[in-house]
Each structure stands twice: as C-alpha cells, then as structure tokens.
Coordinates of C-alpha atoms and ligand atoms in Angstrom, one line a residue:
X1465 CA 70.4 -17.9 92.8
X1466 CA 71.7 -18.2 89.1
X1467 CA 69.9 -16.1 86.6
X1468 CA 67.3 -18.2 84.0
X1469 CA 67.2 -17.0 80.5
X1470 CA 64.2 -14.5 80.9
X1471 CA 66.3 -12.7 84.1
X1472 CA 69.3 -12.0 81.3
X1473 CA 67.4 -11.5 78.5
X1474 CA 65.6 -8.4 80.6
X1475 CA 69.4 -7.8 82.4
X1476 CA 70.1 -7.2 78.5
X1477 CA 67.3 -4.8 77.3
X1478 CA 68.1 -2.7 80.4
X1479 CA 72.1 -2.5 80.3
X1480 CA 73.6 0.9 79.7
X1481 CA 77.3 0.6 78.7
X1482 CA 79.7 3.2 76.9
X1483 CA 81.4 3.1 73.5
X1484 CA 84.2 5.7 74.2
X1485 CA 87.7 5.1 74.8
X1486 CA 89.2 5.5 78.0
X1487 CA 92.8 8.5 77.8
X1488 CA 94.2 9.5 80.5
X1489 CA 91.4 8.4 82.9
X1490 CA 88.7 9.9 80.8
X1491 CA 85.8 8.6 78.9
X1492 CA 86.7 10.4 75.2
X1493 CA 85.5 10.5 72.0
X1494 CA 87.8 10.3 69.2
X1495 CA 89.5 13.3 67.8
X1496 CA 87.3 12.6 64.2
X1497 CA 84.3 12.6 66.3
X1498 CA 83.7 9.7 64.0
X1499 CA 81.9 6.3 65.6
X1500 CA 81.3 3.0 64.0
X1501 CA 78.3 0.7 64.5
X1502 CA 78.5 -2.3 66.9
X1503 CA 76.0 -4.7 66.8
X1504 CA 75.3 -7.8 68.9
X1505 CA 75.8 -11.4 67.0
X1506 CA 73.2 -12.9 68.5
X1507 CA 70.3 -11.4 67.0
X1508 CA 71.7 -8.3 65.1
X1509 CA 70.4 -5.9 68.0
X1510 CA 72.6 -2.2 67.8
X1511 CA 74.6 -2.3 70.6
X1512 CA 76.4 1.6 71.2
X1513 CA 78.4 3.1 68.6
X1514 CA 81.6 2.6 69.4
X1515 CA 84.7 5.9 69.3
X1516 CA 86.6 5.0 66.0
X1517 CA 90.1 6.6 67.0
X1518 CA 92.6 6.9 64.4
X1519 CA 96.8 7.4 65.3
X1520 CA 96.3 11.0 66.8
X1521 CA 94.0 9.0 69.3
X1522 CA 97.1 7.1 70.3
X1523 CA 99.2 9.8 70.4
X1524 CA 97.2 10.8 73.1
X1525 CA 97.2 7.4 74.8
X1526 CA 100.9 6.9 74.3
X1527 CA 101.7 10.2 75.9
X1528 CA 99.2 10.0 78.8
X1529 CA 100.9 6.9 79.3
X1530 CA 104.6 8.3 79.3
X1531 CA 103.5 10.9 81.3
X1532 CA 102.1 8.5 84.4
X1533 CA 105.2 6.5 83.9
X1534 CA 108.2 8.9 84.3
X1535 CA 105.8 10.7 87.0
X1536 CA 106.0 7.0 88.6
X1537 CA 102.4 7.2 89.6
X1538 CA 102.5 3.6 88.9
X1539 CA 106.1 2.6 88.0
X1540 CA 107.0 4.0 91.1
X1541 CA 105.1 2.9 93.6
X1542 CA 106.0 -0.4 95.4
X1543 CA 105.5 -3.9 94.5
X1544 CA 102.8 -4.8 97.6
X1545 CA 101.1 -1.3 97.0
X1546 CA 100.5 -2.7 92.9
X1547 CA 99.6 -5.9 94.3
X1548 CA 97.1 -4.2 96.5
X1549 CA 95.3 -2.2 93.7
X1550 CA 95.7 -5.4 91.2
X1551 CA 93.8 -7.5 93.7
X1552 CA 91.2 -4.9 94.0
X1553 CA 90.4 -4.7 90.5
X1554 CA 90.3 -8.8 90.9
X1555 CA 87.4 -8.1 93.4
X1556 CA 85.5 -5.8 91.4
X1557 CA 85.5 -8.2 88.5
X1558 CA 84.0 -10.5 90.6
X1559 CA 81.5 -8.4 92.1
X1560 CA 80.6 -7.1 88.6
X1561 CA 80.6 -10.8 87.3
X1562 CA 77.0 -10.5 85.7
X1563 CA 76.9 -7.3 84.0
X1564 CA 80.9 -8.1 82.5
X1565 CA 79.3 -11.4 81.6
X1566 CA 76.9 -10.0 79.8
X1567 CA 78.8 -7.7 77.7
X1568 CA 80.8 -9.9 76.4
X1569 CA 78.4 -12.2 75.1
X1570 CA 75.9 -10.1 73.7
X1571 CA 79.3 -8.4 72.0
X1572 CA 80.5 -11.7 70.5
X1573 CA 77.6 -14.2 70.9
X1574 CA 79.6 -16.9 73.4
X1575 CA 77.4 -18.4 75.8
X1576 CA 76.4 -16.2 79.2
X1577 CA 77.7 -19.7 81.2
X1578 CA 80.6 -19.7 79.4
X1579 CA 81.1 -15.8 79.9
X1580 CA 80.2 -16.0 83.7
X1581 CA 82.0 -18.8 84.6
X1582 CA 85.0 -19.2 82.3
X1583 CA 85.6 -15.9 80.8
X1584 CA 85.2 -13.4 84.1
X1585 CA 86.5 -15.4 86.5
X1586 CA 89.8 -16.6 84.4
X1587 CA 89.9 -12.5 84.0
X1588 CA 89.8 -11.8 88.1
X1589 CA 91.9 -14.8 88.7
X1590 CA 94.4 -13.5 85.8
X1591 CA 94.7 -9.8 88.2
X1592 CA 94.9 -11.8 91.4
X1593 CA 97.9 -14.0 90.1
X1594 CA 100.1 -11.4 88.8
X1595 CA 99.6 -8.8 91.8
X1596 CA 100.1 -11.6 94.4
X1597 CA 102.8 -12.6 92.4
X1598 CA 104.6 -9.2 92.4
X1599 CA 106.2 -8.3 95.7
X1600 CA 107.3 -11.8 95.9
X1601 CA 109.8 -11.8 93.4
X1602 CA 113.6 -11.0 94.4
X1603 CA 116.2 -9.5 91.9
X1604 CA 120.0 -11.3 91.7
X1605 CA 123.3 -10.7 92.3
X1606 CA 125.9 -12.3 90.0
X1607 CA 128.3 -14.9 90.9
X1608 CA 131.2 -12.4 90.1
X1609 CA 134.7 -12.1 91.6
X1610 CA 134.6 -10.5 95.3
X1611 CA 136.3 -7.4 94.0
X1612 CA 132.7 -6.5 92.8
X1613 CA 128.9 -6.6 93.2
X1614 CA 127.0 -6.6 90.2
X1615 CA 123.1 -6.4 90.7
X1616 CA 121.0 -7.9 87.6
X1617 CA 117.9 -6.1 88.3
X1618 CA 114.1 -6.0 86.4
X1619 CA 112.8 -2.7 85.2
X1620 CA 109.5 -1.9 83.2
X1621 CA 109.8 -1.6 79.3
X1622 CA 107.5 2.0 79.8
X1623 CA 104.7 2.4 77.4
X1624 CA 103.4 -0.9 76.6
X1625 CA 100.6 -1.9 74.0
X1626 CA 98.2 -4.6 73.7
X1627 CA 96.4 -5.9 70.5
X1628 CA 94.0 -8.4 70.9
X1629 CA 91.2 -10.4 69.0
X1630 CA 87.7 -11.1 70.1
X1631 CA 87.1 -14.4 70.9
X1632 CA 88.1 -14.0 74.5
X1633 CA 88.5 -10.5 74.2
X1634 CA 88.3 -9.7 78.0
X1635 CA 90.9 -12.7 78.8
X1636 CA 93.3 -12.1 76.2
X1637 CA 93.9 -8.7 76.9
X1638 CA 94.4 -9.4 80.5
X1639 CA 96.9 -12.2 79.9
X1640 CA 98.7 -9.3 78.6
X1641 CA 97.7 -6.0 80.7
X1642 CA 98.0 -8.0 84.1
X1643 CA 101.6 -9.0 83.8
X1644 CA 102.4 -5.8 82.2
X1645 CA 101.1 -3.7 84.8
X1646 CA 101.8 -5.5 87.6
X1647 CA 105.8 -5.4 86.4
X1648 CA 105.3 -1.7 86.5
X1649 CA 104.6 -0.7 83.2
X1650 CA 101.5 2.1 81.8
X1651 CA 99.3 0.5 78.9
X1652 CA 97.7 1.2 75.5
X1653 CA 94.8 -1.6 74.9
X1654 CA 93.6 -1.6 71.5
X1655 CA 90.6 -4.3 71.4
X1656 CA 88.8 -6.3 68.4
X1657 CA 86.5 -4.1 66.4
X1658 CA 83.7 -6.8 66.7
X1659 CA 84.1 -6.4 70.5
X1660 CA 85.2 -3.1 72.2
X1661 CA 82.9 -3.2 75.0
X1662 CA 84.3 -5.6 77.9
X1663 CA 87.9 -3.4 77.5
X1664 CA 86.1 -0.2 77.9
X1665 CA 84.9 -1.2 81.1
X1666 CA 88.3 -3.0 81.9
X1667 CA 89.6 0.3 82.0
X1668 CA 86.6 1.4 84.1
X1669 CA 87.5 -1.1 86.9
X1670 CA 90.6 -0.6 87.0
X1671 CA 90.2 3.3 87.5
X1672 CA 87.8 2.5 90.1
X1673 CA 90.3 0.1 91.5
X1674 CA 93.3 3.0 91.9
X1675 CA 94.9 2.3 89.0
X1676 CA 95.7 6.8 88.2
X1677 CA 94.7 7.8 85.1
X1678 CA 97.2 7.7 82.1
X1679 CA 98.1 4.0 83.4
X1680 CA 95.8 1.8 81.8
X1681 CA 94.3 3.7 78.6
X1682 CA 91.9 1.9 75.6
X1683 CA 91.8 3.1 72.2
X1684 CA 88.8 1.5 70.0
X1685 CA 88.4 1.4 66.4
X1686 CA 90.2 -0.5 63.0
X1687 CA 93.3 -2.8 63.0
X1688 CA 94.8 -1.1 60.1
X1689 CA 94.3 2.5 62.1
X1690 CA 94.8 1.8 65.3
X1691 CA 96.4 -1.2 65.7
X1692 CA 98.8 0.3 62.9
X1693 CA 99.7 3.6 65.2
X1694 CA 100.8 1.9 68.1
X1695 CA 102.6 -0.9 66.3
X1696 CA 104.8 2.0 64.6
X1697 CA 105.0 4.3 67.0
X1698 CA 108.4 5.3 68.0
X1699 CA 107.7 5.9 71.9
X1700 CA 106.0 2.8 72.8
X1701 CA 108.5 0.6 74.1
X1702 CA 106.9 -2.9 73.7
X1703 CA 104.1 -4.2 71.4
X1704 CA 101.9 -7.5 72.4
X1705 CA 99.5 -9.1 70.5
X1706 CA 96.3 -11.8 69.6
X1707 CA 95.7 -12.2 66.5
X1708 CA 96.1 -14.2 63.1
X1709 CA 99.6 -15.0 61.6
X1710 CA 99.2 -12.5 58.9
X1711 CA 98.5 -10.4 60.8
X1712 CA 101.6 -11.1 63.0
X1713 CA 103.7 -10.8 60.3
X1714 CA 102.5 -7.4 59.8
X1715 CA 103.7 -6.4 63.6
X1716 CA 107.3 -7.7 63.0
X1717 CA 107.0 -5.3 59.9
X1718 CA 105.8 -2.1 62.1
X1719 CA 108.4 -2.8 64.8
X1720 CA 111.5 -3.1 62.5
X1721 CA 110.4 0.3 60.4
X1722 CA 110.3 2.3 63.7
X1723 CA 112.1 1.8 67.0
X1724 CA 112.7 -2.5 67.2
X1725 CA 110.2 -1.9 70.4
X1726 CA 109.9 -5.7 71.8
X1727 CA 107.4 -7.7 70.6
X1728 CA 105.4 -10.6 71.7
X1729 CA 103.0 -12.8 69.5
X1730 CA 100.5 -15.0 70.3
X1731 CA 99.1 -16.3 66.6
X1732 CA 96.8 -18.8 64.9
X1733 CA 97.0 -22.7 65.8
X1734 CA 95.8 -26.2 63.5
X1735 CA 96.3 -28.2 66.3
X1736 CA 96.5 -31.5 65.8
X1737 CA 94.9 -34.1 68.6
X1738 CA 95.6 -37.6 67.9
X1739 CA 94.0 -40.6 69.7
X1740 CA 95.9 -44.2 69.7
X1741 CA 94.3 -47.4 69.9
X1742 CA 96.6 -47.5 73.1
X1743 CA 94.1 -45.6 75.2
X1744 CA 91.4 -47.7 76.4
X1745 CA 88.5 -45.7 76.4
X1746 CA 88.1 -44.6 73.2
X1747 CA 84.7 -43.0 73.7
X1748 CA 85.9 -41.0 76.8
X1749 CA 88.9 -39.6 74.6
X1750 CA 86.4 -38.7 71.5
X1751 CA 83.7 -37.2 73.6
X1752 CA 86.4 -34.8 75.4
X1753 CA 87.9 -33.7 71.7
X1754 CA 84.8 -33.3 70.4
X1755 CA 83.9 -30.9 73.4
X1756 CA 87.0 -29.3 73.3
X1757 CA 86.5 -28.7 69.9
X1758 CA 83.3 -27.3 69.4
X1759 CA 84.2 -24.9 73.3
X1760 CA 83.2 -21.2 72.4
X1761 CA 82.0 -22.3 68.6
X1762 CA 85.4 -23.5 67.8
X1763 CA 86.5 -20.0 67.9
X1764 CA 90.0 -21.0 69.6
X1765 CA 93.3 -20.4 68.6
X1766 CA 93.9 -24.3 70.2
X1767 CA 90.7 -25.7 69.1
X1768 CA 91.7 -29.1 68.0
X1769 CA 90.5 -29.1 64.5
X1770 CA 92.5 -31.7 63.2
X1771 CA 91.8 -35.0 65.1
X1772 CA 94.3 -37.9 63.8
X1773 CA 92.9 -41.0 64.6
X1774 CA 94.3 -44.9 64.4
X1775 CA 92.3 -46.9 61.7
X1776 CA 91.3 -49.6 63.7
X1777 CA 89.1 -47.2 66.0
X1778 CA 88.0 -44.6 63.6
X1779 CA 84.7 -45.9 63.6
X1780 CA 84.0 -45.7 67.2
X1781 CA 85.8 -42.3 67.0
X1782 CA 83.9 -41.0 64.6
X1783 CA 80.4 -42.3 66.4
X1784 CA 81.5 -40.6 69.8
X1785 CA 81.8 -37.2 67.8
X1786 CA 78.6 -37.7 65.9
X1787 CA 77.0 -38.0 69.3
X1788 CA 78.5 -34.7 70.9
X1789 CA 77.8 -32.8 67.7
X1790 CA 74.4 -32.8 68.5
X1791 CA 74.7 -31.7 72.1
X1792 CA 76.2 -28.4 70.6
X1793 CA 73.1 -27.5 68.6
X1794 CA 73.3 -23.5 68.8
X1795 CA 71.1 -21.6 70.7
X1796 CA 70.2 -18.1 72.3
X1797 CA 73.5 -17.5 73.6
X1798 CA 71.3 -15.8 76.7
X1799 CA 69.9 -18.8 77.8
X1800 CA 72.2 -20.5 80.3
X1801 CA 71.6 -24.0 79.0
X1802 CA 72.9 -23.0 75.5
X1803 CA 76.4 -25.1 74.6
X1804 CA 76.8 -23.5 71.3
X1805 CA 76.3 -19.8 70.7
X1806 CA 76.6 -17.7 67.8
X1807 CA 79.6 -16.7 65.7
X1808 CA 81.1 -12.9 66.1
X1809 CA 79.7 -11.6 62.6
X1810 CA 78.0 -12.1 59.7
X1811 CA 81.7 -12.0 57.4
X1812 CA 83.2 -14.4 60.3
X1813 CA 80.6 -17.2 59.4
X1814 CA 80.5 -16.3 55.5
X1815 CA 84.3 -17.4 55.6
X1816 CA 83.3 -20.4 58.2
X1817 CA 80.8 -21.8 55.4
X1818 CA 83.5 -21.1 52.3
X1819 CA 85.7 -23.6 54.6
X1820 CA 83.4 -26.3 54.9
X1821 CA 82.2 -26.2 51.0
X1822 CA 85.7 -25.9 49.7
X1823 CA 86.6 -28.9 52.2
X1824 CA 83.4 -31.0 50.6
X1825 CA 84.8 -30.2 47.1
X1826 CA 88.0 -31.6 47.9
X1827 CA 86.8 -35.1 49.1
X1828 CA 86.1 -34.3 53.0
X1829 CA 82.8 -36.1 53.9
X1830 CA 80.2 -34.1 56.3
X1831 CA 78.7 -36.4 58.8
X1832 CA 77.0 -33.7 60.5
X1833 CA 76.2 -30.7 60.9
X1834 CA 77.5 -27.8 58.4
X1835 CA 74.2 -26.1 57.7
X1836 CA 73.3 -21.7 59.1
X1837 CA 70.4 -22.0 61.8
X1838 CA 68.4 -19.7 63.7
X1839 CA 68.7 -17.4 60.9
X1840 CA 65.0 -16.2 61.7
X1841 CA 66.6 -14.2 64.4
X1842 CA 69.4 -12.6 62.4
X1843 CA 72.1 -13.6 64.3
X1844 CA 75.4 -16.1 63.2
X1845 CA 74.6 -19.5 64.0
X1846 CA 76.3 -22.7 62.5
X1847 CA 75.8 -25.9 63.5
X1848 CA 79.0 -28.5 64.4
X1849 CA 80.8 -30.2 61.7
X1850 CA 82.2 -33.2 61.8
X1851 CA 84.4 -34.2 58.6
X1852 CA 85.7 -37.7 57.8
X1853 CA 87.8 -38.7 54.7
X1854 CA 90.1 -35.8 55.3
X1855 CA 93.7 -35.8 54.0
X1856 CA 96.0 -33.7 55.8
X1857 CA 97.0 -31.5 52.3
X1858 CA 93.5 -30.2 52.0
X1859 CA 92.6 -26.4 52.7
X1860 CA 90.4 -27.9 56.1
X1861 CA 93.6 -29.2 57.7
X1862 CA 95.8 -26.6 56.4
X1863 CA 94.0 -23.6 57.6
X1864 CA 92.4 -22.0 60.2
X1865 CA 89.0 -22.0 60.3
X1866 CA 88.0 -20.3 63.9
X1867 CA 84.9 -22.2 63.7
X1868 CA 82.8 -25.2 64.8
X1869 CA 84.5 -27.2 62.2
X1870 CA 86.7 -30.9 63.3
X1871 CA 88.5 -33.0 60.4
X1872 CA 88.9 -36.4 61.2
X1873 CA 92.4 -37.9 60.0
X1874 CA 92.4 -41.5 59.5
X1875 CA 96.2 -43.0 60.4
X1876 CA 97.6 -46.2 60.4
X1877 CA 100.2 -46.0 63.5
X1878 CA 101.7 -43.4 65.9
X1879 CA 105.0 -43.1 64.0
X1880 CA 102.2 -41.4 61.0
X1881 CA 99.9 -39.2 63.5
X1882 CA 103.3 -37.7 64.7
X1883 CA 104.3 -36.8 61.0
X1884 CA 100.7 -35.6 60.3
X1885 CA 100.7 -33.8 63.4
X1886 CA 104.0 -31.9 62.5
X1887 CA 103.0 -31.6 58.7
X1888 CA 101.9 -27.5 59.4
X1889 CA 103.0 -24.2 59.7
X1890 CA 101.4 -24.0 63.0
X1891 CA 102.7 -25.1 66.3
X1892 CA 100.6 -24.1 69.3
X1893 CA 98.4 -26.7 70.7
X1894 CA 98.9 -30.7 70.5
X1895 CA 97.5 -34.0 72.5
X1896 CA 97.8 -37.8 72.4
X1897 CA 95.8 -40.3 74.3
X1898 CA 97.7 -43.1 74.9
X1899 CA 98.1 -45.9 78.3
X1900 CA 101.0 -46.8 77.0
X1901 CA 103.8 -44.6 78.6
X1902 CA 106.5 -44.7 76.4
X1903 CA 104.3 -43.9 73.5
X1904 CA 103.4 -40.7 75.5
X1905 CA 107.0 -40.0 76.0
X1906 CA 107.6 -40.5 72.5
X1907 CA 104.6 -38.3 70.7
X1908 CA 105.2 -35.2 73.0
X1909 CA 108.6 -35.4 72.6
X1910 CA 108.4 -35.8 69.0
X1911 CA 105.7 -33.0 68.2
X1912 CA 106.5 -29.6 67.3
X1913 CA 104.0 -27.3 69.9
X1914 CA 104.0 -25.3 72.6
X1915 CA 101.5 -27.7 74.8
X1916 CA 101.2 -31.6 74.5
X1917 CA 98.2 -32.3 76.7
X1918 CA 98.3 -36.1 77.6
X1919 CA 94.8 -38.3 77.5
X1920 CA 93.4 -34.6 78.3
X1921 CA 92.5 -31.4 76.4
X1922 CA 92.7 -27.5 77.2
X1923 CA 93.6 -28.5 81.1
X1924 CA 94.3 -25.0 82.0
X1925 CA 96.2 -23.0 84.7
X1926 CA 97.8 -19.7 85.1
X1927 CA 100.3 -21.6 86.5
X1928 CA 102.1 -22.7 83.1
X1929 CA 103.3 -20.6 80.2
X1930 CA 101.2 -20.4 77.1
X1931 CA 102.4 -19.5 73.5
X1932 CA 103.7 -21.9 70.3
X1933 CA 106.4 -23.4 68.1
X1934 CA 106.8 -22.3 64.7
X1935 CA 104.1 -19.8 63.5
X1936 CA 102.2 -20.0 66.1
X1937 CA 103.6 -17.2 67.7
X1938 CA 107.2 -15.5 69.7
X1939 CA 107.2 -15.9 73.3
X1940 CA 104.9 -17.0 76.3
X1941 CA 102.2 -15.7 78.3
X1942 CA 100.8 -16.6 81.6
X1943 CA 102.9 -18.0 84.5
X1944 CA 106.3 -15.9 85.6
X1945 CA 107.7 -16.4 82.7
X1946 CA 105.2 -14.1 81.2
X1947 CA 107.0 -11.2 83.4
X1948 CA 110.1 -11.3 81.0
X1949 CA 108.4 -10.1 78.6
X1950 CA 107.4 -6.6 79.9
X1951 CA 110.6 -6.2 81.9
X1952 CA 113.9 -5.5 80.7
X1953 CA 117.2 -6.8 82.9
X1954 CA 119.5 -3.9 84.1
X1955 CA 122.7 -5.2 84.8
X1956 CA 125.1 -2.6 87.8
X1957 CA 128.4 -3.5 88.1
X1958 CA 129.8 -1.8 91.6
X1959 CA 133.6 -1.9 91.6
X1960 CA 134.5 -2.6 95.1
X1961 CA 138.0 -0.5 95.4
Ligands
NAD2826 P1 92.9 -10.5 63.5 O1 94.4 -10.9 63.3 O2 92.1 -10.2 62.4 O3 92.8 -9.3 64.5 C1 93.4 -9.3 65.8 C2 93.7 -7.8 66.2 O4 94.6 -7.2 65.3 C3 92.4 -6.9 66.2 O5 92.4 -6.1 67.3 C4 92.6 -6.2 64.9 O6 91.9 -4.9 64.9 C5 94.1 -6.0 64.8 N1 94.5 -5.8 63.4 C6 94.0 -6.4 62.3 N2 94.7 -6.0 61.2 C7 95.7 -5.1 61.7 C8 96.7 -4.4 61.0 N3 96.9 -4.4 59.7 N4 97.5 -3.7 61.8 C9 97.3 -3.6 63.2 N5 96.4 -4.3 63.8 C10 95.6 -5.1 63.1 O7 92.4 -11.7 64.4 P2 90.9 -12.0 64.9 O8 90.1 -12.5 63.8 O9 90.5 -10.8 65.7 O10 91.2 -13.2 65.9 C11 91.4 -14.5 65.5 C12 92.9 -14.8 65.5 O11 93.5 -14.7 66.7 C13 93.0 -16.3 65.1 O12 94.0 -16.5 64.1 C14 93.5 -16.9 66.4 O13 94.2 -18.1 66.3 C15 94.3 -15.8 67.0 N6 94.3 -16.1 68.5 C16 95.5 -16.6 69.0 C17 95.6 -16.8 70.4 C18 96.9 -17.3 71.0 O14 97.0 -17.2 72.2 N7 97.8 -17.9 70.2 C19 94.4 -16.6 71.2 C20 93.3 -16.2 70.6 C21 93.2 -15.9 69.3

C-alpha cells in the first residue's frame, strides 16, 4: 500500500542516516574533524552534519582506490562476477526504495513521488543496465594482414572520479559510477554540498552488495576543496562531472595543470522547445512543455525554458501554460500529491527571484506565478512562472535559471524558431512539434543539440546516449557508448613469424 503524507512525515522524524564519508569501506570523519551543517529545504529542519573533507581526505580516497585496483579486487575479477554484484546493489535499491526516497527529498526538497518513482528506480535500473550489459560485450581483432593478429582490447582508466550536482544527485552520480565500475574501474564520488546524503548511502549499498572496500569511496564537503583535489590530482586517471559551465571550465583547467587525466562534462542547457502551427493539437503540445518544464521545480539541466512558439498560436499556447502553472502550486514535498516541491536552498531561490525581476525590468511580462510561498514554514518555495513578451537577447533566454521559470518566444515561421533556437551558447536539449514530416526532418537536423525530441519531451531511456553540442558539455553518458569513456583501447600487435 503506498505511504499517505502523515506515514512519511513520521518515516521522516524517525530516520537515522550518517553524514560521514565512506574510504576504503569505512564510515570516516574528515581528517579536520571539521563538519558543516545540512539542512532540509523543505522546512529548514537540521538534517546531520555532514564530514567536510578537504584534499588530504582524497588522498586517502584516491589511494584506497589505487590500492583495490592494482590488487584487482574489482578490476580483476570477471565481467559476469561484476555483473552479479552490480545487479545486487540494483536489488537493494529497490528494496530500500522508501528510506532512499526519502533522503533525497528531505535533502533537496523534490517531491517523495517523484523521488520514489523517478529518481530510485532510474538509479536501480541505471546498476542493472550496465552490469547486464558487461559480460556481454566482446573485444576486436583488426582486419590486418594474415602475417599478424592484432587484438584492440578495453581496459579500465584506474582511479576514476565523479562530481556531481544536486538536483538528481542519486541519478547523476550513477550515470557515472555504474558505467565506471561496471568497466572495471575503483571510484572517488564527490557529491553536491546541498545534498551528500543519498551518496553516503550509495556507497553503503554497494558495500553491502560486495562491492570490497577501496572500490567505490565518497568524499563530502566544498567544490572548491574537494572537488578541486581530485580534479588536480596527479593519480586519478579520469575526472567526470555535473555541474554548471563555469564550473566546467574550471575542470578543463585542473586537468591540463596536472596529468591531462580524461575528462567528461555534462554542463548547463537553455534549451529551446519550439511548437509549429503544423502540429494539430496545440494544447496537448503546450500542456506537455509546460509539465516538462516545471518537472523537479525546473531544476533541470534540459528543462525547456525557452519555449518558441509560431504567432498565430501564441495565444492558445500561452492559455494551455497558464492552465498547468497552476497545477504545480508548491507544496510539502512529503505529501505524495505534491507536483511542485521546494527549491535546494535559501541562495538557490535568492538567485531564482533576481532572474525573474531582472527579466520583468527588461520587458518580459509575468502571466503567472513568480511570487515565494509557504514561507511560514521556512523552506524554498516559488511558484511557476510563465513569461510572455520575451526576446531571445534578454538575460531570461540567455541564462540558466535552474528554476520554475518558462519564457515564451513569439516567432513568425520555422525558418526563425530554428535561428532562435540555435542563437545560445548552450546545446543540450531541443524539441519541435510538428505533423508535418519534412519540417521535422528539417528543425532537428538544423538545431545544434545533443537531443531533438519530436512532438515529445524528456522521453527517456538508458538505452540512448545523453550529453550536448557546444557548451553544453564533452562527451555522452548512458547507453554503451557511455563505456568509452571509462575505458581506454589497448591495441597488441602479435607478429605471426
Ligand atoms: P555547480 O557547478 O555549482 O556544482 C556542481 C558540482 O561541482 C558540486 O559537487 C560542487 O561542489 C562542485 N564544484 C563547484 N565549484 C567547484 C570548483 N571550483 N572546483 C571543483 N568542484 C566544484 O552546479 P550545481 O548548482 O550543483 O548544479 C546545477 C548545474 O548542473 C546546472 O548548470 C545544470 O545544468 C548542471 N547539470 C547538468 C546536467 C547534464 O547532464 N548536462 C545534469 C544535471 C545538472
């Protein structure tokens, strides 16, 4: 039977959970013995202090790590016996659905249905995909000359580490860890600040799961610490992160001043969604942007913030939104009802509000929404936004807001929304709705992203690789194609006499 709001709201008063890192399979404070102070977004509550590691902290990580991986606890063992352990840790996820839930939302205020059945089981299905996935794939040998065999062969990159963000801070850092361990590799997780807990007890799982100690390690505390340390750190062979473009730009830096470890980026998106006249139902195509706008408070590196729009149905549009808006009034994010929860801190929606009054000084036009709420409870609420009168130079449809916030871009043909579209520095997430399939053709071909979802939004599957154009990030993640990324090729050329 599913839990009602007063079964999670007592689930939450009596939840124990720990705010150390996890080295070399132990719970540990940080060398400083210093913590910093978590607390929940929904209502302000003190959740545990949380270990704040510095680099000697990932010293130890990175080392426990080495260690495990030339002792091949992990790297050595075989592909089915991975597969067996990563399918495991899959079924504890999913037995643990509820209290993993639960962490995660009263750690960044998303909804608890959203957390249970979205977040947790895209995390179990994520460990299940890449250990099936394992000890089915074959090496090569090269089409050489007969006088030789030459084997082109995967290996691990070693020591890997993963930097992520909080907005699906369970999910993101599995995207990463599953591939990476699955290819063979040990790991050093280094979660959000505003939400350490659901990686703590990642690492718990996976323990519990047979991953040995040394193999999967998490190091809490600051980006500019420890996301710095393992980012410059000249025995970690590959860094992968989550996170904003400056921040990206930053990693580049750290891995070109110390070893060129590889690197793999997954940064911020402005994606634009554009809806043609083509499409015959209009309301169906607004109603599902508007949804997939305002998913997880529009805290989404694909949230479709800028929605470009043909003139001649920009009223309807607009109506549809205005409708949905209002659906996503926020709410106790521990009621399973709620649509809307809260945003991950108090600085977070500071900055979400600076966006929408710097967007009304430069012309936009709020139709809804825009105002804090619930602020008797001392948690982050803000209610949906919908903008119209929005030109595509303002700061709303240049930057990325992270928030609850959709700009409606009024265009006069298709040949336009695909020049508006492409007019950013961004390229992750796109989508046209269109019946007419030429015009389809045409607009996905034409826009620069990484995904061009057609008469659909954030259609999702493990299945297909995930990552953007321009600077929206360097390489993929999810699908095989993820597995390049923590594997290097060998290449053995056997002279045959
Ligand atoms: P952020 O860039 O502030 O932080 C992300 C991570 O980087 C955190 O763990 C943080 O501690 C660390 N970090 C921050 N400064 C650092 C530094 N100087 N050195 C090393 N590490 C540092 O991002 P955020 O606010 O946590 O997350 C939101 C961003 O993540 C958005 O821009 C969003 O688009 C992006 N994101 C992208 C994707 C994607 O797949 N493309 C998915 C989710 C989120």
């Amino acid at each position: 039977m599913e839990r009602t709001s007063g079964d999670w709201q007592d689930a939450a008063t009596a939840i124990t959970f720990s705010g150390q890192s996890v080295i070399d399979g132990k719970s540990v404070d940080g060398l400083s013995g210093k913590t910093f102070a978590s607390k929940s977004p929904i209502d302000g509550r003190h959740l545990p202090d949380v270990a704040l590691c510095d680099a000697g902290d990932v010293d130890r990580a990175v080392a426990s790590g080495r260690r495990a991986f030339e002792a091949g606890v992990w790297s050595g063992t075989t592909p089915a016996d991975r597969k067996r352990v990563m399918r495991c840790l899959a079924d504890l996820i999913r037995t643990q659905r509820d209290e993993v839930a639960l962490l995660e939302t009263l750690d960044m205020g998303k909804p608890i249905g959203d957390s249970t059945s979205i977040d947790v089981r895209a995390v179990a299905n994520c460990f299940d995909y890449y250990g099936a996935a394992i000890d089915k794939i074959y090496d090569e040998i090269a089409p050489t000359a007969r006088n030789a065999i030459a084997l082109v062969t995967r290996e691990p990159l070693g020591v890997v580490a993963a930097v992520v963000p909080w907005n699906f801070s369970m999910l993101m850092a599995t995207w990463k860890v599953a591939p990476a361990l699955a290819a063979g590799n040990s790991v050093v997780l280094k979660p959000a600040e505003q939400s350490s807990l659901t990686a703590i007890r990642l690492v718990e799982l996976a323990l519990g799961a047979g991953v040995p100690p040394g193999v999967f390690n998490v190091v809490t505390g600051t980006g500019p610490d420890v996301g710095r340390a393992p980012g410059l750190h000249m025995d970690v062979d590959g860094i992968f992160f989550t996170c904003s473009t400056p921040v990206g730009r930053i990693f580049m830096e750290y891995s070109a001043r110390s070893n060129l470890k590889k690197i793999g980026l997954e940064l911020g998106g402005k994606s634009a969604n554009i809806i043609l006249s083509s499409y015959r139902d209009t309301a169906h195509a607004a109603r599902t942007s508007a949804h997939s706008a305002f998913f997880n408070q529009g805290e989404m590196c694909t949230c479709p913030s800028r929605l470009i729009v043909e003139r001649t149905i920009h009223h309807e549009v607009v109506e549809t939104l205005l409708e949905v808006a209002r659906d996503y009034a926020p709410g106790d994010p521990l009621d399973p009802s709620t649509s809307m929860g809260a945003l991950v801190d108090h600085r977070h929606t500071k900055r979400g509000m600076d966006f929408i009054r710097t967007a009304e000084r430069d012309g936009a036009t709020i139709r809804t929404g825009g105002r804090q709420v619930r602020e008797d409870t001392g948690g982050c609420y803000v209610e949906p936004v919908v903008l119209t009168d929005v030109t595509n130079d303002m700061t709303i449809a240049r930057e990325e807001v992270f928030g609850p916030v959709l700009s409606v871009i009024a265009v006069d043909d298709m040949d336009k929304a695909v020049r508006v579209a492409n007019d950013t520095p961004f390229g992750l997430a796109s989508a046209v709705w269109t019946d007419d399939l030429t015009t389809a053709h045409k607009v996905s071909a034409g826009i620069r992203a990484g995904l061009v979802y057609v008469n659909c939004y954030d259609c999702d599957d493990l299945t297909v690789p995930f990552g953007g154009f321009k600077q929206s990030g360097i390489g993929r993640e999810r699908s095989l194609h993820a597995l390049d990324r923590y594997t290097e090729l060998k290449t053995t050329w056997i002279a045959l006499g």
